[in-house]
PDB file of C-alpha atoms in Angstrom:
ATOM      1  CA  MET T 234      37.786   7.340  -5.352  1.00 52.00           C
ATOM      2  CA  THR T 235      36.549   7.920  -1.801  1.00 54.00           C
ATOM      3  CA  ALA T 236      35.692   4.787   0.133  1.00 55.00           C
ATOM      4  CA  SER T 237      32.178   4.497   1.476  1.00 53.00           C
ATOM      5  CA  PRO T 238      31.767   4.736   5.250  1.00 55.00           C
ATOM      6  CA  THR T 239      31.744   1.376   6.958  1.00 56.00           C
ATOM      7  CA  VAL T 240      28.280   0.304   7.979  1.00 49.00           C
ATOM      8  CA  PRO T 241      28.265  -1.242  11.488  1.00 53.00           C
ATOM      9  CA  SER T 242      27.621  -4.961  11.511  1.00 65.00           C
ATOM     10  CA  SER T 243      24.529  -6.331  13.197  1.00 78.00           C
ATOM     11  CA  ARG T 244      24.716  -8.554  16.272  1.00 93.00           C
ATOM     12  CA  THR T 245      21.374  -8.729  17.988  1.00 98.00           C
ATOM     13  CA  VAL T 246      20.582 -10.205  21.370  1.00 98.00           C
ATOM     14  CA  THR T 247      17.273 -10.577  23.191  1.00 98.00           C
ATOM     15  CA  VAL T 248      17.316 -10.144  26.956  1.00 98.00           C
ATOM     16  CA  ALA T 249      14.648 -10.870  29.546  1.00 98.00           C
ATOM     17  CA  ALA T 250      13.742  -9.579  33.000  1.00 98.00           C
ATOM     18  CA  THR T 251      11.541 -11.704  35.241  1.00 98.00           C
ATOM     19  CA  GLN T 252       9.744 -11.261  38.546  1.00 98.00           C
ATOM     20  CA  MET T 253       7.658 -13.379  40.901  1.00 98.00           C
ATOM     21  CA  ALA T 254       6.702 -13.820  44.555  1.00 98.00           C
ATOM     22  CA  CYS T 255       8.577 -16.285  46.776  1.00 98.00           C
ATOM     23  CA  SER T 256       7.451 -18.454  49.690  1.00 98.00           C
ATOM     24  CA  TRP T 257       9.132 -20.882  52.079  1.00 97.00           C
ATOM     25  CA  ASP T 258       8.355 -23.696  49.636  1.00 98.00           C
ATOM     26  CA  ARG T 259      11.834 -23.715  48.150  1.00 98.00           C
ATOM     27  CA  ALA T 260      11.044 -26.322  45.507  1.00 98.00           C
ATOM     28  CA  ALA T 261       8.080 -24.275  44.312  1.00 98.00           C
ATOM     29  CA  ASN T 262      10.253 -21.157  44.071  1.00 98.00           C
ATOM     30  CA  VAL T 263      12.823 -22.907  41.894  1.00 98.00           C
ATOM     31  CA  ASP T 264      10.024 -24.408  39.790  1.00 98.00           C
ATOM     32  CA  GLY T 265       8.620 -20.908  39.392  1.00 98.00           C
ATOM     33  CA  VAL T 266      11.925 -19.517  38.181  1.00 98.00           C
ATOM     34  CA  GLU T 267      12.278 -22.383  35.707  1.00 98.00           C
ATOM     35  CA  SER T 268       8.790 -21.602  34.403  1.00 98.00           C
ATOM     36  CA  LEU T 269       9.716 -17.934  33.928  1.00 98.00           C
ATOM     37  CA  ILE T 270      12.914 -18.886  32.125  1.00 98.00           C
ATOM     38  CA  ARG T 271      11.093 -21.261  29.808  1.00 98.00           C
ATOM     39  CA  GLU T 272       8.517 -18.577  29.048  1.00 98.00           C
ATOM     40  CA  ALA T 273      11.247 -16.037  28.326  1.00 98.00           C
ATOM     41  CA  ALA T 274      13.113 -18.492  26.080  1.00 98.00           C
ATOM     42  CA  ALA T 275       9.896 -19.186  24.182  1.00 98.00           C
ATOM     43  CA  LYS T 276       9.722 -15.441  23.506  1.00 98.00           C
ATOM     44  CA  GLY T 277      13.209 -15.555  22.025  1.00 98.00           C
ATOM     45  CA  ALA T 278      15.239 -14.437  25.023  1.00 98.00           C
ATOM     46  CA  GLN T 279      18.881 -15.508  25.055  1.00 98.00           C
ATOM     47  CA  ILE T 280      20.014 -13.857  28.320  1.00 98.00           C
ATOM     48  CA  ILE T 281      17.449 -14.287  31.098  1.00 99.00           C
ATOM     49  CA  LEU T 282      17.736 -12.629  34.509  1.00 98.00           C
ATOM     50  CA  PRO T 283      15.972 -14.100  37.570  1.00 98.00           C
ATOM     51  CA  GLN T 284      15.671 -12.009  40.740  1.00 98.00           C
ATOM     52  CA  GLU T 285      18.001 -11.933  43.721  1.00 98.00           C
ATOM     53  CA  LEU T 286      17.973 -14.889  46.192  1.00 98.00           C
ATOM     54  CA  PHE T 287      14.944 -16.487  44.546  1.00 98.00           C
ATOM     55  CA  GLU T 288      15.206 -19.840  46.321  1.00 98.00           C
ATOM     56  CA  THR T 289      13.582 -18.468  49.491  1.00 98.00           C
ATOM     57  CA  PRO T 290      11.851 -15.380  50.800  1.00 98.00           C
ATOM     58  CA  TYR T 291      14.198 -12.461  51.398  1.00 98.00           C
ATOM     59  CA  PHE T 292      15.412 -13.687  54.778  1.00 98.00           C
ATOM     60  CA  CYS T 293      17.457 -10.618  55.743  1.00 98.00           C
ATOM     61  CA  LYS T 294      14.450  -8.974  57.401  1.00 97.00           C
ATOM     62  CA  ASP T 295      15.630 -10.544  60.666  1.00 96.00           C
ATOM     63  CA  GLN T 296      18.903 -11.583  62.290  1.00 97.00           C
ATOM     64  CA  LYS T 297      18.481 -15.305  62.915  1.00 97.00           C
ATOM     65  CA  GLN T 298      21.357 -17.709  63.406  1.00 97.00           C
ATOM     66  CA  SER T 299      19.307 -20.605  62.044  1.00 97.00           C
ATOM     67  CA  LEU T 300      19.039 -18.967  58.617  1.00 98.00           C
ATOM     68  CA  PHE T 301      22.723 -19.564  57.903  1.00 98.00           C
ATOM     69  CA  GLU T 302      21.591 -23.130  57.223  1.00 98.00           C
ATOM     70  CA  LEU T 303      20.157 -21.837  53.926  1.00 98.00           C
ATOM     71  CA  ALA T 304      23.672 -21.311  52.546  1.00 98.00           C
ATOM     72  CA  ALA T 305      25.521 -23.882  50.447  1.00 98.00           C
ATOM     73  CA  PRO T 306      28.809 -24.040  48.524  1.00 98.00           C
ATOM     74  CA  ALA T 307      28.787 -23.130  44.857  1.00 98.00           C
ATOM     75  CA  GLU T 308      30.343 -26.465  43.904  1.00 97.00           C
ATOM     76  CA  GLY T 309      27.604 -29.043  43.693  1.00 97.00           C
ATOM     77  CA  HIS T 310      24.872 -26.533  44.509  1.00 98.00           C
ATOM     78  CA  PRO T 311      21.610 -28.207  43.400  1.00 98.00           C
ATOM     79  CA  VAL T 312      19.957 -25.006  42.142  1.00 98.00           C
ATOM     80  CA  ILE T 313      22.990 -23.986  40.121  1.00 98.00           C
ATOM     81  CA  GLN T 314      23.193 -27.482  38.655  1.00 98.00           C
ATOM     82  CA  ARG T 315      19.511 -27.388  37.743  1.00 98.00           C
ATOM     83  CA  MET T 316      19.951 -24.010  36.044  1.00 98.00           C
ATOM     84  CA  GLN T 317      22.977 -25.376  34.177  1.00 98.00           C
ATOM     85  CA  SER T 318      20.845 -28.199  32.783  1.00 98.00           C
ATOM     86  CA  LEU T 319      18.107 -25.734  31.872  1.00 98.00           C
ATOM     87  CA  ALA T 320      20.538 -23.345  30.189  1.00 98.00           C
ATOM     88  CA  ARG T 321      22.000 -26.215  28.171  1.00 98.00           C
ATOM     89  CA  GLU T 322      18.542 -27.409  27.120  1.00 98.00           C
ATOM     90  CA  LEU T 323      17.298 -23.972  26.068  1.00 98.00           C
ATOM     91  CA  SER T 324      20.641 -22.479  24.910  1.00 98.00           C
ATOM     92  CA  VAL T 325      20.216 -19.474  27.200  1.00 98.00           C
ATOM     93  CA  VAL T 326      22.450 -17.579  29.618  1.00 98.00           C
ATOM     94  CA  ILE T 327      21.234 -17.549  33.244  1.00 98.00           C
ATOM     95  CA  PRO T 328      22.825 -15.547  36.087  1.00 98.00           C
ATOM     96  CA  VAL T 329      21.908 -17.549  39.210  1.00 98.00           C
ATOM     97  CA  SER T 330      21.650 -15.673  42.519  1.00 98.00           C
ATOM     98  CA  PHE T 331      22.283 -17.812  45.619  1.00 98.00           C
ATOM     99  CA  PHE T 332      23.364 -17.724  49.280  1.00 98.00           C
ATOM    100  CA  GLU T 333      26.925 -19.043  49.222  1.00 98.00           C
ATOM    101  CA  LYS T 334      28.833 -20.774  52.008  1.00 98.00           C
ATOM    102  CA  ALA T 335      32.594 -20.791  51.448  1.00 98.00           C
ATOM    103  CA  ARG T 336      34.119 -22.559  54.448  1.00 97.00           C
ATOM    104  CA  ASN T 337      33.521 -20.061  57.273  1.00 97.00           C
ATOM    105  CA  ALA T 338      32.522 -17.194  54.986  1.00 98.00           C
ATOM    106  CA  TYR T 339      29.078 -16.390  53.630  1.00 98.00           C
ATOM    107  CA  TYR T 340      28.300 -14.353  50.527  1.00 98.00           C
ATOM    108  CA  ASN T 341      25.390 -13.064  48.492  1.00 98.00           C
ATOM    109  CA  SER T 342      26.615 -14.525  45.221  1.00 98.00           C
ATOM    110  CA  MET T 343      25.805 -14.958  41.544  1.00 98.00           C
ATOM    111  CA  ALA T 344      26.888 -17.905  39.381  1.00 98.00           C
ATOM    112  CA  MET T 345      27.078 -17.060  35.684  1.00 98.00           C
ATOM    113  CA  VAL T 346      25.808 -19.986  33.614  1.00 98.00           C
ATOM    114  CA  ASP T 347      26.515 -19.850  29.876  1.00 98.00           C
ATOM    115  CA  ALA T 348      24.242 -21.118  27.121  1.00 98.00           C
ATOM    116  CA  ASP T 349      26.019 -24.494  26.991  1.00 98.00           C
ATOM    117  CA  GLY T 350      25.460 -25.026  30.712  1.00 98.00           C
ATOM    118  CA  SER T 351      29.042 -24.260  31.676  1.00 98.00           C
ATOM    119  CA  LEU T 352      29.779 -22.213  34.786  1.00 98.00           C
ATOM    120  CA  LEU T 353      31.793 -19.151  33.781  1.00 98.00           C
ATOM    121  CA  GLY T 354      32.495 -17.971  37.300  1.00 98.00           C
ATOM    122  CA  LEU T 355      31.120 -16.270  40.400  1.00 98.00           C
ATOM    123  CA  TYR T 356      30.456 -12.725  41.457  1.00 98.00           C
ATOM    124  CA  ARG T 357      30.091 -11.962  45.170  1.00 98.00           C
ATOM    125  CA  LYS T 358      28.052  -8.873  46.039  1.00 98.00           C
ATOM    126  CA  SER T 359      30.399  -5.981  46.764  1.00 98.00           C
ATOM    127  CA  HIS T 360      28.192  -3.520  48.641  1.00 98.00           C
ATOM    128  CA  ILE T 361      26.275  -4.937  51.612  1.00 98.00           C
ATOM    129  CA  PRO T 362      23.380  -2.891  53.053  1.00 98.00           C
ATOM    130  CA  ASP T 363      22.342  -2.708  56.677  1.00 97.00           C
ATOM    131  CA  GLY T 364      19.098  -1.112  57.800  1.00 95.00           C
ATOM    132  CA  PRO T 365      15.589  -1.911  59.005  1.00 96.00           C
ATOM    133  CA  GLY T 366      14.273  -4.862  56.999  1.00 96.00           C
ATOM    134  CA  TYR T 367      17.499  -5.204  54.996  1.00 98.00           C
ATOM    135  CA  GLN T 368      19.985  -6.517  57.566  1.00 97.00           C
ATOM    136  CA  GLU T 369      22.402  -8.117  55.133  1.00 98.00           C
ATOM    137  CA  LYS T 370      25.587  -7.390  57.057  1.00 98.00           C
ATOM    138  CA  PHE T 371      24.526 -10.033  59.578  1.00 98.00           C
ATOM    139  CA  TYR T 372      24.610 -12.699  56.850  1.00 98.00           C
ATOM    140  CA  PHE T 373      27.043 -11.628  54.120  1.00 98.00           C
ATOM    141  CA  SER T 374      30.677 -10.613  53.960  1.00 98.00           C
ATOM    142  CA  PRO T 375      31.596  -8.015  51.327  1.00 98.00           C
ATOM    143  CA  GLY T 376      32.499  -9.753  48.099  1.00 98.00           C
ATOM    144  CA  ASP T 377      36.116 -10.549  47.283  1.00 98.00           C
ATOM    145  CA  THR T 378      35.778 -11.251  43.550  1.00 98.00           C
ATOM    146  CA  GLY T 379      36.170  -7.675  42.401  1.00 98.00           C
ATOM    147  CA  ILE T 380      33.738  -6.570  39.704  1.00 98.00           C
ATOM    148  CA  PRO T 381      34.110  -9.039  36.819  1.00 98.00           C
ATOM    149  CA  VAL T 382      32.457  -9.327  33.442  1.00 98.00           C
ATOM    150  CA  PHE T 383      31.618 -12.580  31.686  1.00 98.00           C
ATOM    151  CA  LYS T 384      32.042 -13.377  28.000  1.00 98.00           C
ATOM    152  CA  THR T 385      28.967 -15.465  27.233  1.00 98.00           C
ATOM    153  CA  ARG T 386      27.828 -16.992  23.964  1.00 98.00           C
ATOM    154  CA  TYR T 387      25.700 -13.950  23.124  1.00 98.00           C
ATOM    155  CA  ALA T 388      27.401 -10.952  24.749  1.00 98.00           C
ATOM    156  CA  THR T 389      29.899  -9.824  27.342  1.00 98.00           C
ATOM    157  CA  ILE T 390      27.824  -9.029  30.394  1.00 98.00           C
ATOM    158  CA  GLY T 391      28.308  -7.541  33.824  1.00 98.00           C
ATOM    159  CA  CYS T 392      26.034  -8.628  36.648  1.00 98.00           C
ATOM    160  CA  ALA T 393      25.998  -6.736  39.941  1.00 98.00           C
ATOM    161  CA  ILE T 394      23.531  -7.422  42.770  1.00 98.00           C
ATOM    162  CA  CYS T 395      20.832  -5.186  44.260  1.00 98.00           C
ATOM    163  CA  TRP T 396      22.556  -2.690  46.608  1.00 98.00           C
ATOM    164  CA  ASP T 397      25.447  -2.543  44.120  1.00 98.00           C
ATOM    165  CA  GLN T 398      23.089  -0.662  41.804  1.00 98.00           C
ATOM    166  CA  TRP T 399      23.199   2.498  43.929  1.00 98.00           C
ATOM    167  CA  PHE T 400      26.914   2.893  43.155  1.00 98.00           C
ATOM    168  CA  PRO T 401      27.722   4.261  39.690  1.00 98.00           C
ATOM    169  CA  GLU T 402      31.303   3.107  40.154  1.00 97.00           C
ATOM    170  CA  THR T 403      30.127  -0.517  39.851  1.00 98.00           C
ATOM    171  CA  ALA T 404      28.444   0.064  36.506  1.00 98.00           C
ATOM    172  CA  ARG T 405      31.395   2.043  35.168  1.00 98.00           C
ATOM    173  CA  VAL T 406      33.894  -0.670  36.119  1.00 98.00           C
ATOM    174  CA  MET T 407      31.785  -3.279  34.326  1.00 98.00           C
ATOM    175  CA  ALA T 408      31.634  -1.033  31.271  1.00 98.00           C
ATOM    176  CA  LEU T 409      35.385  -0.353  31.342  1.00 98.00           C
ATOM    177  CA  ARG T 410      36.009  -4.094  31.467  1.00 98.00           C
ATOM    178  CA  GLY T 411      34.051  -4.623  28.276  1.00 98.00           C
ATOM    179  CA  ALA T 412      30.483  -5.259  29.377  1.00 98.00           C
ATOM    180  CA  GLU T 413      27.902  -4.775  26.633  1.00 98.00           C
ATOM    181  CA  ILE T 414      24.863  -5.288  28.883  1.00 98.00           C
ATOM    182  CA  LEU T 415      24.425  -4.525  32.592  1.00 98.00           C
ATOM    183  CA  LEU T 416      22.329  -6.846  34.775  1.00 98.00           C
ATOM    184  CA  TYR T 417      20.985  -6.283  38.311  1.00 98.00           C
ATOM    185  CA  PRO T 418      19.064  -9.013  40.189  1.00 98.00           C
ATOM    186  CA  THR T 419      17.319  -7.285  43.090  1.00 98.00           C
ATOM    187  CA  ALA T 420      15.123  -7.629  46.176  1.00 98.00           C
ATOM    188  CA  ILE T 421      13.751  -4.231  47.202  1.00 98.00           C
ATOM    189  CA  GLY T 422      10.464  -2.904  48.464  1.00 98.00           C
ATOM    190  CA  SER T 423       8.957  -1.042  51.377  1.00 98.00           C
ATOM    191  CA  GLU T 424      10.882   0.595  54.220  1.00 97.00           C
ATOM    192  CA  PRO T 425       9.503  -0.741  57.530  1.00 96.00           C
ATOM    193  CA  GLN T 426      10.801   2.219  59.552  1.00 95.00           C
ATOM    194  CA  ASP T 427       8.760   4.705  57.450  1.00 96.00           C
ATOM    195  CA  SER T 428       5.741   3.612  55.420  1.00 94.00           C
ATOM    196  CA  SER T 429       5.746   6.933  53.531  1.00 96.00           C
ATOM    197  CA  ILE T 430       8.989   6.035  51.716  1.00 96.00           C
ATOM    198  CA  ASP T 431       8.535   4.635  48.217  1.00 97.00           C
ATOM    199  CA  SER T 432      11.918   4.187  46.544  1.00 98.00           C
ATOM    200  CA  GLN T 433      10.625   2.619  43.332  1.00 98.00           C
ATOM    201  CA  GLY T 434      11.045   5.715  41.158  1.00 98.00           C
ATOM    202  CA  HIS T 435      14.454   6.485  42.625  1.00 98.00           C
ATOM    203  CA  TRP T 436      15.565   2.874  42.182  1.00 98.00           C
ATOM    204  CA  THR T 437      14.516   2.933  38.530  1.00 98.00           C
ATOM    205  CA  ARG T 438      16.027   6.313  37.680  1.00 98.00           C
ATOM    206  CA  VAL T 439      19.417   5.479  39.184  1.00 98.00           C
ATOM    207  CA  MET T 440      19.756   2.440  36.962  1.00 98.00           C
ATOM    208  CA  GLN T 441      18.459   4.342  33.939  1.00 98.00           C
ATOM    209  CA  GLY T 442      21.379   6.657  34.623  1.00 98.00           C
ATOM    210  CA  HIS T 443      23.824   3.743  34.561  1.00 98.00           C
ATOM    211  CA  ALA T 444      22.473   2.678  31.168  1.00 98.00           C
ATOM    212  CA  GLY T 445      22.616   6.196  29.767  1.00 98.00           C
ATOM    213  CA  ALA T 446      26.003   7.096  31.252  1.00 98.00           C
ATOM    214  CA  ASN T 447      27.604   3.969  29.794  1.00 98.00           C
ATOM    215  CA  LEU T 448      25.503   3.784  26.606  1.00 98.00           C
ATOM    216  CA  MET T 449      24.486   0.168  27.081  1.00 98.00           C
ATOM    217  CA  PRO T 450      21.275  -1.774  27.804  1.00 98.00           C
ATOM    218  CA  LEU T 451      20.414  -2.661  31.381  1.00 99.00           C
ATOM    219  CA  VAL T 452      18.157  -5.340  32.847  1.00 99.00           C
ATOM    220  CA  ALA T 453      16.793  -5.186  36.422  1.00 98.00           C
ATOM    221  CA  SER T 454      14.740  -8.005  37.994  1.00 98.00           C
ATOM    222  CA  ASN T 455      12.953  -7.527  41.322  1.00 98.00           C
ATOM    223  CA  ARG T 456      10.511  -9.651  43.330  1.00 98.00           C
ATOM    224  CA  VAL T 457       6.870  -9.014  44.195  1.00 98.00           C
ATOM    225  CA  GLY T 458       4.631  -9.898  47.115  1.00 98.00           C
ATOM    226  CA  VAL T 459       4.385  -9.325  50.855  1.00 98.00           C
ATOM    227  CA  GLU T 460       6.852 -11.252  53.007  1.00 98.00           C
ATOM    228  CA  GLN T 461       6.397 -11.392  56.769  1.00 96.00           C
ATOM    229  CA  GLY T 462       9.400 -11.626  59.063  1.00 94.00           C
ATOM    230  CA  GLU T 463       9.567 -11.726  62.837  1.00 94.00           C
ATOM    231  CA  SER T 464      10.414  -8.043  63.203  1.00 90.00           C
ATOM    232  CA  CYS T 465       8.684  -6.567  60.150  1.00 96.00           C
ATOM    233  CA  ALA T 466       6.980  -7.227  56.844  1.00 97.00           C
ATOM    234  CA  LEU T 467       8.248  -6.078  53.462  1.00 98.00           C
ATOM    235  CA  THR T 468       6.134  -5.390  50.395  1.00 98.00           C
ATOM    236  CA  PHE T 469       8.306  -5.844  47.330  1.00 98.00           C
ATOM    237  CA  TYR T 470       7.376  -3.505  44.505  1.00 98.00           C
ATOM    238  CA  GLY T 471       8.405  -5.459  41.414  1.00 98.00           C
ATOM    239  CA  SER T 472       8.672  -2.905  38.587  1.00 98.00           C
ATOM    240  CA  SER T 473      11.370  -4.979  36.888  1.00 98.00           C
ATOM    241  CA  PHE T 474      12.479  -3.262  33.703  1.00 98.00           C
ATOM    242  CA  ILE T 475      14.737  -3.173  30.682  1.00 99.00           C
ATOM    243  CA  ALA T 476      16.425   0.086  29.705  1.00 98.00           C
ATOM    244  CA  GLY T 477      18.031   0.961  26.394  1.00 98.00           C
ATOM    245  CA  PRO T 478      21.451   2.561  25.857  1.00 98.00           C
ATOM    246  CA  GLN T 479      20.145   6.095  26.341  1.00 98.00           C
ATOM    247  CA  GLY T 480      18.555   5.120  29.641  1.00 98.00           C
ATOM    248  CA  GLU T 481      15.117   4.905  28.081  1.00 98.00           C
ATOM    249  CA  ILE T 482      12.657   2.381  29.519  1.00 98.00           C
ATOM    250  CA  VAL T 483      11.755  -0.093  26.785  1.00 98.00           C
ATOM    251  CA  ALA T 484       9.761  -2.518  28.982  1.00 98.00           C
ATOM    252  CA  GLN T 485       8.598  -2.437  32.613  1.00 98.00           C
ATOM    253  CA  ALA T 486       6.457  -4.721  34.769  1.00 98.00           C
ATOM    254  CA  ASP T 487       3.883  -3.604  37.313  1.00 98.00           C
ATOM    255  CA  ARG T 488       4.354  -3.665  41.087  1.00 98.00           C
ATOM    256  CA  GLU T 489       2.417  -6.838  41.884  1.00 98.00           C
ATOM    257  CA  SER T 490       2.313  -9.377  39.068  1.00 98.00           C
ATOM    258  CA  ARG T 491       4.446 -12.270  37.954  1.00 98.00           C
ATOM    259  CA  ALA T 492       6.092 -11.058  34.749  1.00 98.00           C
ATOM    260  CA  VAL T 493       8.412 -11.823  31.863  1.00 98.00           C
ATOM    261  CA  LEU T 494       9.741  -8.867  29.866  1.00 98.00           C
ATOM    262  CA  THR T 495      11.876  -9.049  26.722  1.00 98.00           C
ATOM    263  CA  ALA T 496      13.695  -6.587  24.494  1.00 98.00           C
ATOM    264  CA  THR T 497      16.077  -6.976  21.569  1.00 98.00           C
ATOM    265  CA  PHE T 498      19.181  -4.868  21.013  1.00 98.00           C
ATOM    266  CA  ASP T 499      21.726  -4.594  18.210  1.00 98.00           C
ATOM    267  CA  LEU T 500      24.966  -4.687  20.177  1.00 98.00           C
ATOM    268  CA  ASP T 501      27.233  -3.768  17.265  1.00 97.00           C
ATOM    269  CA  ARG T 502      25.186  -0.692  16.442  1.00 97.00           C
ATOM    270  CA  ILE T 503      25.154   0.329  20.102  1.00 98.00           C
ATOM    271  CA  ALA T 504      28.941  -0.187  20.290  1.00 98.00           C
ATOM    272  CA  ALA T 505      29.381   2.142  17.296  1.00 97.00           C
ATOM    273  CA  GLN T 506      27.189   4.755  18.967  1.00 97.00           C
ATOM    274  CA  ARG T 507      29.137   4.388  22.220  1.00 97.00           C
ATOM    275  CA  ALA T 508      32.436   4.945  20.416  1.00 97.00           C
ATOM    276  CA  SER T 509      31.241   7.973  18.483  1.00 97.00           C
ATOM    277  CA  TRP T 510      29.605   9.628  21.501  1.00 97.00           C
ATOM    278  CA  GLY T 511      33.040   9.962  23.099  1.00 96.00           C
ATOM    279  CA  ILE T 512      32.284   9.404  26.764  1.00 94.00           C
ATOM    280  CA  PHE T 513      35.009   6.789  27.134  1.00 97.00           C
ATOM    281  CA  ARG T 514      37.427   8.674  24.867  1.00 96.00           C
ATOM    282  CA  ASP T 515      37.086  11.805  26.986  1.00 97.00           C
ATOM    283  CA  ARG T 516      37.428  10.243  30.414  1.00 96.00           C
ATOM    284  CA  ARG T 517      40.174  11.689  32.662  1.00 97.00           C
ATOM    285  CA  PRO T 518      41.118   8.899  35.082  1.00 96.00           C
ATOM    286  CA  GLU T 519      44.059  10.908  36.402  1.00 95.00           C
ATOM    287  CA  LEU T 520      41.554  13.370  37.913  1.00 95.00           C
ATOM    288  CA  TYR T 521      39.505  10.772  39.731  1.00 94.00           C
ATOM    289  CA  GLY T 522      41.808   9.937  42.639  1.00 92.00           C
ATOM    290  CA  ALA T 523      39.253  11.222  45.136  1.00 93.00           C
ATOM    291  CA  ILE T 524      36.935   8.381  44.184  1.00 93.00           C
ATOM    292  CA  LEU T 525      39.391   5.957  45.782  1.00 92.00           C
ATOM    293  CA  THR T 526      38.837   7.617  49.167  1.00 93.00           C
ATOM    294  CA  LEU T 527      35.897   7.714  51.563  1.00 92.00           C
ATOM    295  CA  ASP T 528      35.911  11.460  52.201  1.00 92.00           C
ATOM    296  CA  GLY T 529      37.224  12.853  48.923  1.00 92.00           C
ATOM    297  CA  GLU T 530      40.638  13.759  50.331  1.00 86.00           C
ATOM    298  CA  THR T 531      43.415  12.256  48.208  1.00 72.00           C
ATOM    299  CA  THR T 532      45.972  13.364  50.794  1.00 72.00           C
ATOM    300  CA  PRO T 533      45.152  12.260  54.364  1.00 66.00           C
ATOM    301  CA  ARG T 534      44.589  15.079  56.858  1.00 68.00           C
ATOM    302  CA  ARG T 535      47.038  15.437  59.742  1.00 66.00           C
TER     303      ARG T 535
END
């Protein structure tokens, strides 16, 4: 007698993307994020992604020594502690983006808070941009945590940060390390050097590619609003979204409004699809040495 094919089990998870505008009223910003998280949890979300550096406006528009005062150590950080209490109350997972001070080093960091309020660890942003309006190299050192994943109550997740999303290597490493969902908190908008540039479609499509190439859901949360710096103003274009495992957009916010988006995925069914599609089976890591170089030359030129 021939055995019946095994039917994949069902393990569903509901994720949420959020977006809002930020001001220099830091307490109001944190209150706003808590409100978004509570709204998402009320809609059934179990993993809820706030945007990048939500405690303040995006301060990297200018190079100002005084803004280093915004940084604080991860241990005892009041916003992380507040999100831990909130996660414990609502039984939700919250990746918390913050400006980290570690002795004499400064990082653009994320603290992964599990659904019981425990802190699973930190990720420090690996790729640091530098350009008009986005002068992050003045404030942040490149991250030294590598590219980790976190086994939370509901799923194993990878969470990279903003500029990391332009690098497919980041998404692939998270997938290889067992991520089931990819998360990207972000702060991106207009380009002050050229008002004709609108990167929103490009930004979205690149991350859709990460979802499709790795056959796993992806959540991206951006901010909205106009923020004025000393040297320029940035208009953040929101458009936070959730993509499915084929890269398809299943929910997307507009460019201006406060928003909470949710989507539910069956992770076991997606895992079965990922295995049968063969993209990880058919990888050839021994051919990829050039990716470890800057110029594609595996043997240095003389």
